[in-house]
mmCIF file of C-alpha atoms and ligand atoms in Angstrom:
data_model
loop_
_atom_site.group_PDB
_atom_site.id
_atom_site.type_symbol
_atom_site.label_atom_id
_atom_site.label_comp_id
_atom_site.label_asym_id
_atom_site.label_seq_id
_atom_site.Cartn_x
_atom_site.Cartn_y
_atom_site.Cartn_z
ATOM 1 C CA MET J 1 -1.210 16.617 4.464
ATOM 2 C CA PRO J 2 -3.351 14.090 2.240
ATOM 3 C CA ARG J 3 -5.392 15.649 -0.593
ATOM 4 C CA VAL J 4 -9.147 15.626 0.686
ATOM 5 C CA LEU J 5 -11.408 14.823 -1.855
ATOM 6 C CA PRO J 6 -15.012 16.329 -2.300
ATOM 7 C CA ALA J 7 -17.894 14.052 -1.177
ATOM 8 C CA GLU J 8 -19.348 14.079 -4.809
ATOM 9 C CA ALA J 9 -15.541 13.193 -6.272
ATOM 10 C CA ALA J 10 -15.580 10.163 -8.848
ATOM 11 C CA VAL J 11 -12.829 7.620 -9.198
ATOM 12 C CA GLU J 12 -12.152 9.542 -12.364
ATOM 13 C CA ASP J 13 -11.450 12.604 -10.151
ATOM 14 C CA LEU J 14 -8.934 10.773 -8.212
ATOM 15 C CA LEU J 15 -7.379 9.575 -10.888
ATOM 16 C CA ASP J 16 -6.574 12.835 -12.686
ATOM 17 C CA LEU J 17 -5.109 14.044 -9.197
ATOM 18 C CA LEU J 18 -3.165 10.678 -9.029
ATOM 19 C CA ALA J 19 -1.732 11.038 -12.382
ATOM 20 C CA VAL J 20 -0.486 14.377 -11.712
ATOM 21 C CA ASP J 21 1.137 13.585 -8.209
ATOM 22 C CA LEU J 22 2.578 10.471 -9.279
ATOM 23 C CA SER J 23 4.516 11.865 -12.492
ATOM 24 C CA GLU J 24 5.391 15.426 -10.750
ATOM 25 C CA ARG J 25 6.660 13.990 -7.445
ATOM 26 C CA GLY J 26 6.123 10.132 -7.758
ATOM 27 C CA TRP J 27 3.402 9.764 -4.927
ATOM 28 C CA GLY J 28 0.016 10.855 -3.440
ATOM 29 C CA THR J 29 -2.084 10.727 -0.390
ATOM 30 C CA PHE J 30 -5.693 10.893 -0.537
ATOM 31 C CA ASP J 31 -8.804 11.132 1.885
ATOM 32 C CA GLY J 32 -12.571 11.468 1.195
ATOM 33 C CA LEU J 33 -12.885 8.744 -1.069
ATOM 34 C CA ALA J 34 -16.341 8.358 -0.967
ATOM 35 C CA TRP J 35 -16.613 5.488 -3.601
ATOM 36 C CA LEU J 36 -14.111 3.572 -0.931
ATOM 37 C CA THR J 37 -17.075 3.443 1.373
ATOM 38 C CA PRO J 38 -16.732 2.921 5.220
ATOM 39 C CA ALA J 39 -18.804 -0.089 4.924
ATOM 40 C CA LEU J 40 -16.091 -1.738 2.944
ATOM 41 C CA VAL J 41 -13.488 -0.208 4.836
ATOM 42 C CA THR J 42 -14.902 -1.661 7.901
ATOM 43 C CA TRP J 43 -15.304 -4.964 6.124
ATOM 44 C CA LEU J 44 -11.650 -5.466 5.261
ATOM 45 C CA ARG J 45 -10.908 -4.214 8.626
ATOM 46 C CA ASP J 46 -13.106 -7.046 10.326
ATOM 47 C CA GLU J 47 -11.183 -9.711 7.509
ATOM 48 C CA VAL J 48 -7.680 -8.725 8.577
ATOM 49 C CA ILE J 49 -8.731 -8.750 12.111
ATOM 50 C CA ALA J 50 -10.016 -12.213 11.971
ATOM 51 C CA LEU J 51 -7.125 -13.306 9.766
ATOM 52 C CA ASN J 52 -4.770 -12.194 12.377
ATOM 53 C CA GLN J 53 -6.819 -13.892 15.566
ATOM 54 C CA ALA J 54 -6.899 -17.165 13.488
ATOM 55 C CA ASN J 55 -3.179 -17.042 13.335
ATOM 56 C CA ALA J 56 -3.505 -16.904 9.417
ATOM 57 C CA MET J 57 -0.931 -14.120 8.674
ATOM 58 C CA ALA J 58 2.744 -15.180 8.292
ATOM 59 C CA ALA J 59 6.024 -13.173 8.803
ATOM 60 C CA ALA J 60 6.615 -10.719 5.605
ATOM 61 C CA GLY J 61 10.033 -11.618 3.995
ATOM 62 C CA VAL J 62 12.493 -9.182 2.251
ATOM 63 C CA GLY J 63 13.494 -9.800 -1.233
ATOM 64 C CA ARG J 64 12.608 -12.362 -4.013
ATOM 65 C CA GLY J 65 13.748 -15.810 -4.896
ATOM 66 C CA ARG J 66 16.944 -17.013 -3.754
ATOM 67 C CA ASP J 67 17.599 -13.770 -1.853
ATOM 68 C CA HIS J 68 14.170 -13.930 0.012
ATOM 69 C CA VAL J 69 14.909 -13.792 3.778
ATOM 70 C CA LYS J 70 13.045 -12.921 6.895
ATOM 71 C CA ASP J 71 14.897 -10.476 8.255
ATOM 72 C CA ARG J 72 13.227 -8.903 11.490
ATOM 73 C CA SER J 73 15.670 -6.248 11.613
ATOM 74 C CA VAL J 74 14.357 -4.986 8.250
ATOM 75 C CA ARG J 75 10.675 -5.698 8.914
ATOM 76 C CA ARG J 76 8.350 -7.315 11.524
ATOM 77 C CA ASP J 77 4.723 -7.096 10.034
ATOM 78 C CA ARG J 78 2.822 -10.314 9.186
ATOM 79 C CA ILE J 79 0.894 -10.414 5.843
ATOM 80 C CA ALA J 80 -1.892 -12.716 4.273
ATOM 81 C CA TRP J 81 -2.308 -12.195 0.435
ATOM 82 C CA LEU J 82 -5.901 -11.570 -0.782
ATOM 83 C CA LYS J 83 -7.212 -13.877 -3.506
ATOM 84 C CA GLY J 84 -10.173 -11.563 -4.177
ATOM 85 C CA GLU J 85 -12.744 -14.377 -3.435
ATOM 86 C CA THR J 86 -14.593 -12.807 -0.435
ATOM 87 C CA THR J 87 -17.238 -10.209 -0.862
ATOM 88 C CA PRO J 88 -15.138 -7.404 0.415
ATOM 89 C CA GLN J 89 -11.990 -8.402 -1.561
ATOM 90 C CA ALA J 90 -14.016 -8.995 -4.661
ATOM 91 C CA GLU J 91 -15.464 -5.140 -4.437
ATOM 92 C CA LEU J 92 -12.041 -3.969 -3.800
ATOM 93 C CA PHE J 93 -10.508 -5.816 -6.717
ATOM 94 C CA GLY J 94 -13.025 -4.287 -9.145
ATOM 95 C CA LEU J 95 -11.899 -0.791 -7.548
ATOM 96 C CA LEU J 96 -8.285 -1.792 -8.300
ATOM 97 C CA ALA J 97 -9.016 -2.841 -11.704
ATOM 98 C CA ILE J 98 -10.676 0.370 -12.430
ATOM 99 C CA LEU J 99 -7.516 2.278 -10.782
ATOM 100 C CA GLN J 100 -5.305 0.344 -12.740
ATOM 101 C CA ARG J 101 -6.932 1.082 -16.378
ATOM 102 C CA GLY J 102 -6.953 4.656 -15.405
ATOM 103 C CA LEU J 103 -3.454 4.794 -14.489
ATOM 104 C CA ASN J 104 -2.610 3.263 -17.724
ATOM 105 C CA GLU J 105 -4.916 5.772 -19.985
ATOM 106 C CA ARG J 106 -3.435 8.766 -18.111
ATOM 107 C CA LEU J 107 0.416 7.546 -17.752
ATOM 108 C CA PHE J 108 0.800 4.706 -19.966
ATOM 109 C CA LEU J 109 2.608 2.700 -17.619
ATOM 110 C CA GLY J 110 1.740 -0.728 -19.108
ATOM 111 C CA LEU J 111 0.174 -2.116 -15.759
ATOM 112 C CA ARG J 112 -1.170 -5.728 -16.523
ATOM 113 C CA ARG J 113 -2.061 -6.970 -13.092
ATOM 114 C CA PHE J 114 -1.869 -6.478 -9.225
ATOM 115 C CA GLU J 115 -1.222 -8.330 -6.081
ATOM 116 C CA ALA J 116 -2.675 -7.437 -2.582
ATOM 117 C CA HIS J 117 -1.736 -8.432 1.103
ATOM 118 C CA TYR J 118 -3.022 -7.650 4.084
ATOM 119 C CA ALA J 119 -0.747 -6.511 6.626
ATOM 120 C CA THR J 120 -0.692 -6.514 10.631
ATOM 121 C CA TYR J 121 1.917 -4.813 12.385
ATOM 122 C CA GLU J 122 2.097 -5.187 16.396
ATOM 123 C CA PRO J 123 3.313 -2.853 18.768
ATOM 124 C CA GLY J 124 7.051 -2.694 18.270
ATOM 125 C CA ASP J 125 6.825 -3.629 14.531
ATOM 126 C CA PHE J 126 8.424 -1.448 11.950
ATOM 127 C CA TYR J 127 9.784 -1.747 8.141
ATOM 128 C CA LYS J 128 12.879 0.203 7.692
ATOM 129 C CA ARG J 129 13.182 2.681 4.938
ATOM 130 C CA HIS J 130 13.124 0.509 1.501
ATOM 131 C CA LEU J 131 11.981 0.470 -2.141
ATOM 132 C CA ASP J 132 9.155 -1.912 -2.927
ATOM 133 C CA SER J 133 10.613 -2.933 -6.510
ATOM 134 C CA PHE J 134 12.970 -5.513 -6.426
ATOM 135 C CA GLN J 135 16.375 -4.550 -8.210
ATOM 136 C CA GLY J 136 16.735 -6.221 -11.648
ATOM 137 C CA ARG J 137 12.982 -7.159 -11.818
ATOM 138 C CA ALA J 138 11.281 -4.076 -12.695
ATOM 139 C CA SER J 139 7.964 -5.716 -12.529
ATOM 140 C CA ARG J 140 6.196 -3.631 -9.495
ATOM 141 C CA VAL J 141 5.319 -0.166 -11.062
ATOM 142 C CA VAL J 142 2.862 1.401 -8.904
ATOM 143 C CA SER J 143 2.484 0.786 -4.974
ATOM 144 C CA LEU J 144 -0.932 1.687 -3.257
ATOM 145 C CA VAL J 145 -1.448 1.094 0.516
ATOM 146 C CA LEU J 146 -5.008 1.540 1.735
ATOM 147 C CA TYR J 147 -5.440 1.985 5.908
ATOM 148 C CA LEU J 148 -7.608 0.196 7.955
ATOM 149 C CA ASN J 149 -7.603 1.752 11.432
ATOM 150 C CA GLU J 150 -9.978 3.515 13.395
ATOM 151 C CA ALA J 151 -8.807 6.843 15.138
ATOM 152 C CA TRP J 152 -5.295 6.747 14.679
ATOM 153 C CA GLN J 153 -3.274 9.147 16.854
ATOM 154 C CA ALA J 154 0.284 10.597 16.010
ATOM 155 C CA THR J 155 1.286 8.999 19.614
ATOM 156 C CA ASP J 156 -0.089 5.491 18.198
ATOM 157 C CA GLY J 157 3.190 5.850 15.953
ATOM 158 C CA GLY J 158 3.350 3.488 12.708
ATOM 159 C CA ALA J 159 3.352 6.340 10.320
ATOM 160 C CA LEU J 160 4.442 5.890 6.446
ATOM 161 C CA GLN J 161 7.374 8.162 5.887
ATOM 162 C CA ILE J 162 7.840 9.083 2.339
ATOM 163 C CA PHE J 163 11.033 10.361 1.186
ATOM 164 C CA ASN J 164 12.158 12.391 -1.732
ATOM 165 C CA ARG J 165 12.959 10.450 -5.013
ATOM 166 C CA GLU J 166 15.537 13.186 -6.142
ATOM 167 C CA SER J 167 17.200 13.318 -2.252
ATOM 168 C CA PRO J 168 16.216 10.117 -0.743
ATOM 169 C CA LEU J 169 17.084 11.125 2.893
ATOM 170 C CA GLU J 170 14.627 13.918 2.694
ATOM 171 C CA ILE J 171 11.150 13.357 4.390
ATOM 172 C CA CYS J 172 8.472 14.574 1.983
ATOM 173 C CA ALA J 173 5.380 13.403 3.693
ATOM 174 C CA THR J 174 4.390 11.855 7.169
ATOM 175 C CA VAL J 175 1.499 9.749 6.985
ATOM 176 C CA LEU J 176 -0.882 8.259 9.631
ATOM 177 C CA PRO J 177 -2.576 4.964 8.708
ATOM 178 C CA GLU J 178 -6.126 6.248 9.432
ATOM 179 C CA GLY J 179 -9.037 4.123 8.067
ATOM 180 C CA GLY J 180 -9.872 4.965 4.378
ATOM 181 C CA ARG J 181 -6.560 6.693 3.780
ATOM 182 C CA LEU J 182 -4.634 5.943 0.260
ATOM 183 C CA ALA J 183 -1.063 6.108 -0.196
ATOM 184 C CA VAL J 184 0.273 5.716 -3.721
ATOM 185 C CA PHE J 185 3.621 5.836 -4.936
ATOM 186 C CA MET J 186 6.342 4.648 -7.594
ATOM 187 C CA SER J 187 7.332 1.563 -6.555
ATOM 188 C CA GLU J 188 11.047 1.941 -7.795
ATOM 189 C CA GLU J 189 11.467 5.345 -7.022
ATOM 190 C CA ILE J 190 9.938 6.339 -3.809
ATOM 191 C CA PRO J 191 12.010 5.425 -0.819
ATOM 192 C CA HIS J 192 9.562 4.881 2.282
ATOM 193 C CA GLU J 193 9.456 3.458 5.953
ATOM 194 C CA VAL J 194 6.997 2.415 8.550
ATOM 195 C CA LEU J 195 7.875 3.808 11.912
ATOM 196 C CA THR J 196 7.556 1.539 15.156
ATOM 197 C CA ALA J 197 3.874 1.093 15.773
ATOM 198 C CA GLN J 198 2.822 1.427 19.443
ATOM 199 C CA ARG J 199 -0.726 -0.205 18.811
ATOM 200 C CA THR J 200 -1.743 -2.930 16.233
ATOM 201 C CA ARG J 201 -1.705 -1.432 12.743
ATOM 202 C CA HIS J 202 -3.844 -3.229 10.067
ATOM 203 C CA SER J 203 -3.249 -1.941 6.272
ATOM 204 C CA LEU J 204 -3.707 -3.347 2.648
ATOM 205 C CA ALA J 205 -0.994 -2.939 0.274
ATOM 206 C CA CYS J 206 -1.084 -3.469 -3.568
ATOM 207 C CA TRP J 207 1.077 -3.322 -6.391
ATOM 208 C CA PHE J 208 0.304 -2.886 -9.844
ATOM 209 C CA ARG J 209 2.545 -4.899 -12.183
ATOM 210 C CA CYS J 210 4.024 -4.886 -15.422
ATOM 211 C CA ASP J 211 4.517 -8.387 -15.833
ATOM 212 C CA GLU J 212 1.922 -11.345 -16.885
ATOM 213 C CA VAL J 213 2.114 -13.832 -14.643
ATOM 214 C CA ALA J 214 3.821 -14.378 -11.281
ATOM 215 C CA LEU J 215 7.435 -15.439 -11.066
ATOM 216 C CA PRO J 216 7.928 -18.207 -8.456
ATOM 217 C CA LEU J 217 9.044 -16.977 -4.842
HETATM 218 C C1 LIG U 301 4.954 -2.409 2.109
HETATM 219 C C2 LIG U 301 4.806 -0.915 3.032
HETATM 220 C C3 LIG U 301 3.762 0.674 3.919
HETATM 221 C C4 LIG U 301 2.810 0.851 4.931
HETATM 222 O O1 LIG U 301 4.257 -3.019 2.678
HETATM 223 O O2 LIG U 301 5.948 -2.511 1.221
HETATM 224 O O3 LIG U 301 5.860 -0.207 2.652
HETATM 225 O O4 LIG U 301 2.314 2.198 5.178
HETATM 226 N N1 LIG U 301 3.741 -0.550 3.251
HETATM 227 O O5 LIG U 301 2.028 -0.037 5.423
HETATM 228 MN MN1 LIG U 302 7.076 -0.916 1.158
#
């Protein structure tokens, strides 16, 4: 079950718990983050729904550079990168910058920037078990997923499965993509999978990176 933070908990309280979770097992899941307000989550949800309806989301690829392919047997979601320019994105980017600094202070990860995209899974869509860091690049260090859905039920499918970094076929957690919930994990270490969604599923994925500039796709 996700850790539920008390209403008075500050960002620093999340960071303290997250630092322990990331160093001890490589992942953490959290609910009840009062500073991630329902208003902001709703605003972000409305934005991804509008992008999806405007056909502004593109099929996601797998791999980087010459290896970049759109393999529908591996992942079927559609994505739109955030630029941080709208009001909710700017607010979110402010929070992500605080998290980046707090993780560096606690874990000395050398995070230098982050990138984020919205993702929409339509019914039938999935993302097979994978790691987020592309082999040989080692530039995505920490992955963060913020879920944007209302009243998600287990029967809606689309759960995130987190596997054990020591025995990668062992499931450690099954996380329903409920609005306001955060899943955070070490990008190079934690295998994970999005099970087939039975209902349209919206999320926002962010990667904290240790490289300075974006490498061309
Ligand atoms: C990803 C991913 C997990 C999720 O986008 O790489 O694994 O729960 N997302 O949406
Ligand atoms: Mn992933």
